[in-house]
Amino acid sequence: MKLWLTTITAALSLQLHASELKLDNNLAYQLTESLTVEVGQRLAGSDADRRAVAWAEQKFQQLGYDKVWREPFTMQYWQRGQASLSVSAPFHQQLVVTALGGSIATPFDGINSQVVMFDSLEQLKQADAAQVKDKIVFINKSMAKDKLGTFYGSVVGARAQGAVEAAKLGAKAIIIRSVGTSINRFAHTGIMRYSEEVPRIPAAAISVPDAIQLEKMLSRQPELTLHLQMDNKLPGEVESHNVIAEITGSKYPDEIVLISAHLDSWDEGTGALDDGAGVGIVMATGALLKQQGRPERTVRVVLFGNEEGGLVGARAYAAKHAAKLKQHVFASESDFGAGRIWRLDTGFGPNSLPFGQTLQQQLAHLDISLGDNSATGGPDVSILKAQGVPVVTLQQDGTDYFDYHHTPNDTLDKVDPAAMQQNLAAWLITTKAVANSRIDLRQ
Amino acid sequence: MKLWLTTITAALSLQLHASELKLDNNLAYQLTESLTVEVGQRLAGSDADRRAVAWAEQKFQQLGYDKVWREPFTMQYWQRGQASLSVSAPFHQQLVVTALGGSIATPFDGINSQVVMFDSLEQLKQADAAQVKDKIVFINKSMAKDKLGTFYGSVVGARAQGAVEAAKLGAKAIIIRSVGTSINRFAHTGIMRYSEEVPRIPAAAISVPDAIQLEKMLSRQPELTLHLQMDNKLPGEVESHNVIAEITGSKYPDEIVLISAHLDSWDEGTGALDDGAGVGIVMATGALLKQQGRPERTVRVVLFGNEEGGLVGARAYAAKHAAKLKQHVFASESDFGAGRIWRLDTGFGPNSLPFGQTLQQQLAHLDISLGDNSATGGPDVSILKAQGVPVVTLQQDGTDYFDYHHTPNDTLDKVDPAAMQQNLAAWLITTKAVANSRIDLRQ
């Protein structure tokens, strides 16, 4: 394995030589910049994903981690093609569209059908087949903003399950209003699902301005025809990787304090907020912890692969390490952009709540308050929490997160270096506190 | 001509029947909505341009204008194709790019060349040919924001003249940082020019985030290769039209008070701000003036064609009406988006300055102050001003205008109906004051 790593490293030397890293409080930002500038998008299963894996291994080594390795898993690879959507009659206009992740292609000549609009997935579910059959379904549900991203959950169902519900009623395709909070003309991609029970139909999202436009067209002319063309490919099973690195504990090397982010991203932006920022934060945390004096417990940094496809890397990690999950004394993930952390939520055993209070006191100077004890720990880490691993969520301000999330507009210029420093400080304090304590957070 | 108009109208009936207009203070917004929803983009010379011309004629008639006609002119038609730009080595990434209007295509396989960055057009002009030869030039000049759009002028030169200056030094192509003030990932198109003296090279713009990204890549690796591919077409000469309508003056029908906007737009947005808003404002002004009692002088509304290609319709208008420009007692254009009007600038003879002061007093309740006497009247109207026609500029707040201008993000949702009402009120007051006065503003 060592030789093979060396080969990869040599191949990437051109990419990597130029970005020297400084072990200072700007390290998280430096790493996010390096990842997004030198690798860019890194759709799970793609060549760019492989470059990201090699980048991560090399950076961990440069940062002085004690152990660096990758763990393979298999996944279904989905490849974006061209996508176009136009109003073919009576108003001839091109709309901004993106294929949803996992969607099949349309026939080569596209689908030309009348459109039928619903306000929500729930309204679609109650429709008659006669309303929907042979049409393109349009779900036009808007999303409101808040710090926690609360409203994502109530809107994203149309993306995930819309194709199945539309197909049940005989639709030829489905388009949804983007799951996002911006009026900028970007369409929001993200994973969607099929069912074995009903035919697979193409699924896409249009930008918020285009949804508003389409609604206005329909109010003028309910019999509107759309033409959708997409040539996504589903090449089948490929290998991807979780990338893992450790700072070995000085006293209790078998007790694992796991901090994480996900390395993959959607392919239209450079994945700076989702989740380049998280990658930078947790990679920097381990490196600076070692610099500050080796912690007593082992700090393991996991960069999960293929989070976007449905926590695929996290499930592989949990399966591979099932026997050793009891040695995972703590887990947390940074995966909600690059906003400042404003709240500490815990997922501890009842006897450990005072530890959460002590921890919050250490974070108070960063304007971080104490939330409740129902933290998930983050999307990937929720898989570990389900196996009993104690977690925290260092809750970031996500007010603007869904302005950029899963769009071409998720780029480095949206990341505030000062907010990244605040995140890094909070992760250092939290990780160090757990890694240098003897507490059993399961209790 | 009448029969022919009827035919056009019949063909468009499906498009037009549904949008009933109310002659109220929301009329400007209603018209902008109708144009952008029912026609959308209307690139000069395109089929959509012809639909826009027919739309305008029909709307003028619906609004009760006394005369409605179109005046043809010829123009060079430029047709956008696909455009793609990627970093081919060492960082494999796709950048967001748009062809500049008028640019030739690349060879079918594109251009694969090293890039050389300049901070400005001025810096490029001072470069040695050895630095530039066979490369892709990248001009990376940013644009600052203000109410007047002051900084546009100092940045747009790279777009207009960059290809000529780069070609003089042997460049293969030119890309510029978008002339815009937003960090959203949209590229800004707009007209560019060639010279007979040097070879024509392809010209394109990348979004601001992509310019930042490219600069960061170059700081890591100065020897960066780009691959640019575009297949724009230049089909040659076609016909387009100015659309003109009048409210005939009750006492002095030969004295023309000209108010205007431009009907064409760039093709990637729906041209809501540029210049759908202006179209709505001036069409509504004439209709409401007639409703309020026919003015004494004739109010002529001109919707110029092909402003974006270089004031082509305005030049045709000035040429055709050269003998009658003396009867044009006033001209003004609305073409700076949909922000509130905050200042009245005049371009009057010295004896007419008191009229400007009186007019401002009538506008004061709309928070409009008096500027200076160096108004251009607007892009198209500047051609008439050069022939001695008195003008005003009702100066709009353009702080956010260049966030959207010439990008796919110029859509109706960016237009504030309340600000449109304020614009309409100011145009009504101004036009009525001039049309019901006997003043000779040339004096």
mmCIF file of C-alpha atoms in Angstrom, chain B residues 111-367:
data_model
loop_
_atom_site.group_PDB
_atom_site.id
_atom_site.type_symbol
_atom_site.label_atom_id
_atom_site.label_comp_id
_atom_site.label_asym_id
_atom_site.label_seq_id
_atom_site.Cartn_x
_atom_site.Cartn_y
_atom_site.Cartn_z
ATOM 1 C CA ILE B 111 -8.578 26.395 -28.386
ATOM 2 C CA ASN B 112 -6.190 24.812 -25.910
ATOM 3 C CA SER B 113 -3.605 27.330 -24.782
ATOM 4 C CA GLN B 114 -1.720 28.673 -21.852
ATOM 5 C CA VAL B 115 -3.384 31.615 -20.138
ATOM 6 C CA VAL B 116 -1.754 34.940 -19.301
ATOM 7 C CA MET B 117 -3.435 37.249 -16.800
ATOM 8 C CA PHE B 118 -3.567 41.064 -16.829
ATOM 9 C CA ASP B 119 -5.057 43.338 -14.230
ATOM 10 C CA SER B 120 -6.633 45.648 -16.796
ATOM 11 C CA LEU B 121 -6.935 46.530 -20.468
ATOM 12 C CA GLU B 122 -4.313 49.220 -19.893
ATOM 13 C CA GLN B 123 -1.848 46.648 -18.578
ATOM 14 C CA LEU B 124 -2.506 44.428 -21.601
ATOM 15 C CA LYS B 125 -1.813 47.354 -23.926
ATOM 16 C CA GLN B 126 1.619 47.760 -22.355
ATOM 17 C CA ALA B 127 2.535 44.074 -22.628
ATOM 18 C CA ASP B 128 5.156 42.586 -24.935
ATOM 19 C CA ALA B 129 3.982 40.343 -27.733
ATOM 20 C CA ALA B 130 6.290 37.634 -26.356
ATOM 21 C CA GLN B 131 4.164 37.450 -23.205
ATOM 22 C CA VAL B 132 0.929 37.106 -25.118
ATOM 23 C CA LYS B 133 1.601 35.325 -28.414
ATOM 24 C CA ASP B 134 -0.462 32.146 -28.922
ATOM 25 C CA LYS B 135 -1.936 32.427 -25.445
ATOM 26 C CA ILE B 136 -5.400 33.044 -24.056
ATOM 27 C CA VAL B 137 -5.457 36.496 -22.490
ATOM 28 C CA PHE B 138 -7.327 36.850 -19.198
ATOM 29 C CA ILE B 139 -8.237 40.362 -18.040
ATOM 30 C CA ASN B 140 -9.113 40.243 -14.355
ATOM 31 C CA LYS B 141 -10.460 43.683 -13.480
ATOM 32 C CA SER B 142 -13.155 43.929 -10.815
ATOM 33 C CA MET B 143 -16.004 46.420 -10.705
ATOM 34 C CA ALA B 144 -17.178 48.399 -7.657
ATOM 35 C CA LYS B 145 -20.780 49.367 -6.854
ATOM 36 C CA ASP B 146 -22.487 52.720 -6.654
ATOM 37 C CA LYS B 147 -25.867 54.315 -7.261
ATOM 38 C CA LEU B 148 -24.898 55.747 -10.654
ATOM 39 C CA GLY B 149 -23.019 52.741 -12.056
ATOM 40 C CA THR B 150 -20.013 55.033 -12.352
ATOM 41 C CA PHE B 151 -17.520 52.183 -12.410
ATOM 42 C CA TYR B 152 -19.031 50.413 -15.422
ATOM 43 C CA GLY B 153 -17.295 52.766 -17.801
ATOM 44 C CA SER B 154 -13.835 52.047 -16.456
ATOM 45 C CA VAL B 155 -14.230 48.262 -16.662
ATOM 46 C CA VAL B 156 -16.295 47.693 -19.795
ATOM 47 C CA GLY B 157 -13.400 48.683 -22.077
ATOM 48 C CA ALA B 158 -11.894 45.242 -21.569
ATOM 49 C CA ARG B 159 -15.093 43.736 -22.951
ATOM 50 C CA ALA B 160 -15.436 46.091 -25.907
ATOM 51 C CA GLN B 161 -11.813 46.437 -26.999
ATOM 52 C CA GLY B 162 -10.041 43.531 -25.299
ATOM 53 C CA ALA B 163 -10.161 41.229 -28.340
ATOM 54 C CA VAL B 164 -8.538 43.842 -30.578
ATOM 55 C CA GLU B 165 -5.761 44.634 -28.111
ATOM 56 C CA ALA B 166 -5.092 40.952 -27.397
ATOM 57 C CA ALA B 167 -5.047 40.113 -31.116
ATOM 58 C CA LYS B 168 -2.511 42.884 -31.781
ATOM 59 C CA LEU B 169 -0.112 40.946 -29.566
ATOM 60 C CA GLY B 170 -0.880 37.585 -31.164
ATOM 61 C CA ALA B 171 -3.293 36.104 -28.605
ATOM 62 C CA LYS B 172 -5.486 33.195 -29.653
ATOM 63 C CA ALA B 173 -8.498 34.241 -27.581
ATOM 64 C CA ILE B 174 -9.510 36.513 -24.739
ATOM 65 C CA ILE B 175 -11.531 35.934 -21.600
ATOM 66 C CA ILE B 176 -12.460 38.699 -19.197
ATOM 67 C CA ARG B 177 -13.703 38.804 -15.640
ATOM 68 C CA SER B 178 -17.418 39.623 -15.864
ATOM 69 C CA VAL B 179 -18.265 43.301 -15.861
ATOM 70 C CA GLY B 180 -20.518 43.038 -12.844
ATOM 71 C CA THR B 181 -20.765 43.599 -9.120
ATOM 72 C CA SER B 182 -22.167 40.303 -7.873
ATOM 73 C CA ILE B 183 -20.344 37.290 -6.467
ATOM 74 C CA ASN B 184 -23.025 35.056 -7.865
ATOM 75 C CA ARG B 185 -21.702 32.655 -10.429
ATOM 76 C CA PHE B 186 -23.130 34.237 -13.557
ATOM 77 C CA ALA B 187 -21.097 35.428 -16.500
ATOM 78 C CA HIS B 188 -21.946 38.833 -17.962
ATOM 79 C CA THR B 189 -22.335 39.092 -21.708
ATOM 80 C CA GLY B 190 -22.431 42.262 -23.811
ATOM 81 C CA ILE B 191 -21.259 43.573 -27.121
ATOM 82 C CA MET B 192 -17.598 43.435 -28.184
ATOM 83 C CA ARG B 193 -15.862 44.882 -31.234
ATOM 84 C CA TYR B 194 -13.365 43.775 -33.837
ATOM 85 C CA SER B 195 -11.076 45.876 -35.973
ATOM 86 C CA GLU B 196 -10.233 45.402 -39.633
ATOM 87 C CA GLU B 197 -6.568 45.804 -38.717
ATOM 88 C CA VAL B 198 -6.052 42.642 -36.667
ATOM 89 C CA PRO B 199 -7.321 39.053 -36.746
ATOM 90 C CA ARG B 200 -10.639 38.314 -35.075
ATOM 91 C CA ILE B 201 -10.218 36.141 -31.985
ATOM 92 C CA PRO B 202 -12.936 34.554 -29.806
ATOM 93 C CA ALA B 203 -13.964 36.589 -26.759
ATOM 94 C CA ALA B 204 -15.788 35.427 -23.655
ATOM 95 C CA ALA B 205 -16.460 36.393 -20.043
ATOM 96 C CA ILE B 206 -16.199 34.242 -16.920
ATOM 97 C CA SER B 207 -18.173 34.823 -13.732
ATOM 98 C CA VAL B 208 -16.619 36.729 -10.848
ATOM 99 C CA PRO B 209 -16.200 33.588 -8.677
ATOM 100 C CA ASP B 210 -14.502 31.859 -11.603
ATOM 101 C CA ALA B 211 -12.179 34.832 -12.107
ATOM 102 C CA ILE B 212 -11.246 34.659 -8.419
ATOM 103 C CA GLN B 213 -10.726 30.912 -8.783
ATOM 104 C CA LEU B 214 -8.581 31.293 -11.896
ATOM 105 C CA GLU B 215 -6.451 33.924 -10.185
ATOM 106 C CA LYS B 216 -5.933 31.560 -7.235
ATOM 107 C CA MET B 217 -4.969 28.754 -9.591
ATOM 108 C CA LEU B 218 -2.455 30.995 -11.349
ATOM 109 C CA SER B 219 -0.885 32.005 -8.049
ATOM 110 C CA ARG B 220 -0.261 28.295 -7.418
ATOM 111 C CA GLN B 221 0.705 27.367 -10.957
ATOM 112 C CA PRO B 222 1.505 30.146 -13.445
ATOM 113 C CA GLU B 223 1.633 27.697 -16.349
ATOM 114 C CA LEU B 224 -2.030 26.949 -16.629
ATOM 115 C CA THR B 225 -3.735 25.674 -19.752
ATOM 116 C CA LEU B 226 -7.310 26.497 -20.685
ATOM 117 C CA HIS B 227 -9.622 24.933 -23.210
ATOM 118 C CA LEU B 228 -12.206 27.270 -24.729
ATOM 119 C CA GLN B 229 -14.918 26.082 -27.075
ATOM 120 C CA MET B 230 -17.727 28.230 -28.519
ATOM 121 C CA ASP B 231 -19.884 27.848 -31.590
ATOM 122 C CA ASN B 232 -21.541 31.239 -32.007
ATOM 123 C CA LYS B 233 -22.787 32.057 -35.468
ATOM 124 C CA LEU B 234 -22.799 35.291 -37.454
ATOM 125 C CA PRO B 235 -25.551 34.636 -40.014
ATOM 126 C CA GLY B 236 -25.247 38.091 -41.556
ATOM 127 C CA GLU B 237 -27.690 40.884 -42.160
ATOM 128 C CA VAL B 238 -31.306 40.683 -40.954
ATOM 129 C CA GLU B 239 -34.140 43.106 -40.415
ATOM 130 C CA SER B 240 -35.278 44.319 -37.013
ATOM 131 C CA HIS B 241 -37.619 47.116 -35.998
ATOM 132 C CA ASN B 242 -38.194 50.120 -33.820
ATOM 133 C CA VAL B 243 -41.782 50.060 -32.587
ATOM 134 C CA ILE B 244 -43.422 53.460 -32.271
ATOM 135 C CA ALA B 245 -46.754 54.641 -30.942
ATOM 136 C CA GLU B 246 -48.277 58.045 -30.379
ATOM 137 C CA ILE B 247 -50.836 59.887 -28.353
ATOM 138 C CA THR B 248 -51.648 62.679 -30.772
ATOM 139 C CA GLY B 249 -51.364 66.157 -29.283
ATOM 140 C CA SER B 250 -54.652 68.041 -28.925
ATOM 141 C CA LYS B 251 -53.201 71.438 -29.880
ATOM 142 C CA TYR B 252 -49.695 70.954 -31.278
ATOM 143 C CA PRO B 253 -49.668 67.523 -32.898
ATOM 144 C CA ASP B 254 -46.446 68.266 -34.826
ATOM 145 C CA GLU B 255 -44.417 68.912 -31.691
ATOM 146 C CA ILE B 256 -43.040 65.618 -30.486
ATOM 147 C CA VAL B 257 -42.307 64.722 -26.875
ATOM 148 C CA LEU B 258 -40.364 61.484 -27.226
ATOM 149 C CA ILE B 259 -40.150 58.960 -24.385
ATOM 150 C CA SER B 260 -38.413 55.680 -24.944
ATOM 151 C CA ALA B 261 -36.836 52.432 -23.875
ATOM 152 C CA HIS B 262 -35.299 49.592 -25.826
ATOM 153 C CA LEU B 263 -37.216 46.484 -26.737
ATOM 154 C CA ASP B 264 -34.338 44.097 -27.392
ATOM 155 C CA SER B 265 -32.444 42.291 -24.634
ATOM 156 C CA TRP B 266 -29.569 39.924 -24.176
ATOM 157 C CA ASP B 267 -30.575 36.324 -24.477
ATOM 158 C CA GLU B 268 -29.623 34.554 -21.254
ATOM 159 C CA GLY B 269 -32.019 36.272 -18.851
ATOM 160 C CA THR B 270 -35.480 37.538 -19.696
ATOM 161 C CA GLY B 271 -34.328 41.164 -19.894
ATOM 162 C CA ALA B 272 -36.597 42.278 -17.058
ATOM 163 C CA LEU B 273 -34.271 44.998 -15.762
ATOM 164 C CA ASP B 274 -32.591 45.604 -19.126
ATOM 165 C CA ASP B 275 -34.862 46.881 -20.441
ATOM 166 C CA GLY B 276 -38.254 45.291 -19.798
ATOM 167 C CA ALA B 277 -38.781 47.712 -16.942
ATOM 168 C CA GLY B 278 -38.139 50.696 -19.189
ATOM 169 C CA VAL B 279 -40.511 49.308 -21.808
ATOM 170 C CA GLY B 280 -43.227 48.948 -19.180
ATOM 171 C CA ILE B 281 -42.646 52.424 -17.763
ATOM 172 C CA VAL B 282 -42.834 54.357 -21.033
ATOM 173 C CA MET B 283 -45.676 52.334 -22.576
ATOM 174 C CA ALA B 284 -47.690 52.884 -19.400
ATOM 175 C CA THR B 285 -46.851 56.585 -19.323
ATOM 176 C CA GLY B 286 -48.395 57.328 -22.708
ATOM 177 C CA ALA B 287 -51.506 55.255 -22.005
ATOM 178 C CA LEU B 288 -52.176 56.868 -18.631
ATOM 179 C CA LEU B 289 -51.497 60.347 -20.026
ATOM 180 C CA LYS B 290 -54.227 59.840 -22.600
ATOM 181 C CA GLN B 291 -56.546 58.515 -19.895
ATOM 182 C CA GLN B 292 -55.883 61.665 -17.830
ATOM 183 C CA GLY B 293 -56.777 63.965 -20.750
ATOM 184 C CA ARG B 294 -55.038 64.214 -24.095
ATOM 185 C CA PRO B 295 -51.854 66.314 -23.865
ATOM 186 C CA GLU B 296 -51.389 69.355 -26.082
ATOM 187 C CA ARG B 297 -48.175 68.194 -27.767
ATOM 188 C CA THR B 298 -47.850 64.719 -29.267
ATOM 189 C CA VAL B 299 -46.354 62.109 -26.966
ATOM 190 C CA ARG B 300 -44.385 59.597 -29.004
ATOM 191 C CA VAL B 301 -43.240 56.368 -27.363
ATOM 192 C CA VAL B 302 -40.319 54.736 -29.136
ATOM 193 C CA LEU B 303 -39.190 51.211 -28.308
ATOM 194 C CA PHE B 304 -35.800 51.084 -29.965
ATOM 195 C CA GLY B 305 -34.516 47.856 -31.490
ATOM 196 C CA ASN B 306 -31.014 46.497 -31.081
ATOM 197 C CA GLU B 307 -29.738 48.867 -28.456
ATOM 198 C CA GLU B 308 -27.460 46.088 -27.188
ATOM 199 C CA GLY B 309 -25.682 45.723 -30.514
ATOM 200 C CA GLY B 310 -24.642 49.384 -30.384
ATOM 201 C CA LEU B 311 -27.688 51.699 -30.523
ATOM 202 C CA VAL B 312 -28.490 50.358 -33.991
ATOM 203 C CA GLY B 313 -32.203 51.146 -33.857
ATOM 204 C CA ALA B 314 -31.562 54.601 -32.421
ATOM 205 C CA ARG B 315 -29.175 55.465 -35.239
ATOM 206 C CA ALA B 316 -31.743 54.257 -37.780
ATOM 207 C CA TYR B 317 -34.403 56.392 -36.103
ATOM 208 C CA ALA B 318 -32.203 59.490 -36.139
ATOM 209 C CA ALA B 319 -31.368 58.956 -39.815
ATOM 210 C CA LYS B 320 -34.961 58.352 -40.884
ATOM 211 C CA HIS B 321 -36.315 61.313 -38.920
ATOM 212 C CA ALA B 322 -33.361 63.634 -39.551
ATOM 213 C CA ALA B 323 -35.499 66.254 -41.261
ATOM 214 C CA LYS B 324 -38.000 66.240 -38.413
ATOM 215 C CA LEU B 325 -35.664 66.204 -35.422
ATOM 216 C CA LYS B 326 -36.355 69.912 -34.960
ATOM 217 C CA GLN B 327 -39.947 68.997 -34.180
ATOM 218 C CA HIS B 328 -38.648 66.769 -31.374
ATOM 219 C CA VAL B 329 -39.025 69.162 -28.467
ATOM 220 C CA PHE B 330 -37.879 66.658 -25.840
ATOM 221 C CA ALA B 331 -36.519 63.116 -25.516
ATOM 222 C CA SER B 332 -35.778 60.745 -22.677
ATOM 223 C CA GLU B 333 -35.151 57.033 -22.170
ATOM 224 C CA SER B 334 -35.682 54.663 -19.260
ATOM 225 C CA ASP B 335 -32.827 52.138 -19.392
ATOM 226 C CA PHE B 336 -31.177 51.591 -16.042
ATOM 227 C CA GLY B 337 -33.258 48.880 -14.437
ATOM 228 C CA ALA B 338 -36.182 49.200 -12.083
ATOM 229 C CA GLY B 339 -34.771 51.068 -9.096
ATOM 230 C CA ARG B 340 -36.416 54.194 -7.708
ATOM 231 C CA ILE B 341 -35.729 57.496 -9.401
ATOM 232 C CA TRP B 342 -33.775 59.764 -7.066
ATOM 233 C CA ARG B 343 -32.538 62.594 -9.283
ATOM 234 C CA LEU B 344 -33.629 64.648 -12.267
ATOM 235 C CA ASP B 345 -30.786 65.565 -14.615
ATOM 236 C CA THR B 346 -31.484 67.883 -17.513
ATOM 237 C CA GLY B 347 -29.911 68.595 -20.870
ATOM 238 C CA PHE B 348 -31.661 71.885 -21.689
ATOM 239 C CA GLY B 349 -30.684 75.195 -23.208
ATOM 240 C CA PRO B 350 -29.544 77.769 -20.627
ATOM 241 C CA ASN B 351 -32.814 79.704 -20.614
ATOM 242 C CA SER B 352 -34.750 76.553 -19.769
ATOM 243 C CA LEU B 353 -33.025 75.757 -16.499
ATOM 244 C CA PRO B 354 -35.844 77.341 -14.472
ATOM 245 C CA PHE B 355 -38.204 74.851 -16.130
ATOM 246 C CA GLY B 356 -36.009 72.072 -14.751
ATOM 247 C CA GLN B 357 -36.332 73.597 -11.280
ATOM 248 C CA THR B 358 -40.105 73.805 -11.599
ATOM 249 C CA LEU B 359 -40.233 70.230 -12.787
ATOM 250 C CA GLN B 360 -38.125 69.043 -9.854
ATOM 251 C CA GLN B 361 -40.551 70.759 -7.477
ATOM 252 C CA GLN B 362 -43.332 68.660 -8.964
ATOM 253 C CA LEU B 363 -41.227 65.541 -8.417
ATOM 254 C CA ALA B 364 -40.017 66.398 -4.911
ATOM 255 C CA HIS B 365 -42.740 64.370 -3.162
ATOM 256 C CA LEU B 366 -41.294 61.295 -4.893
ATOM 257 C CA ASP B 367 -37.902 61.973 -3.222
#
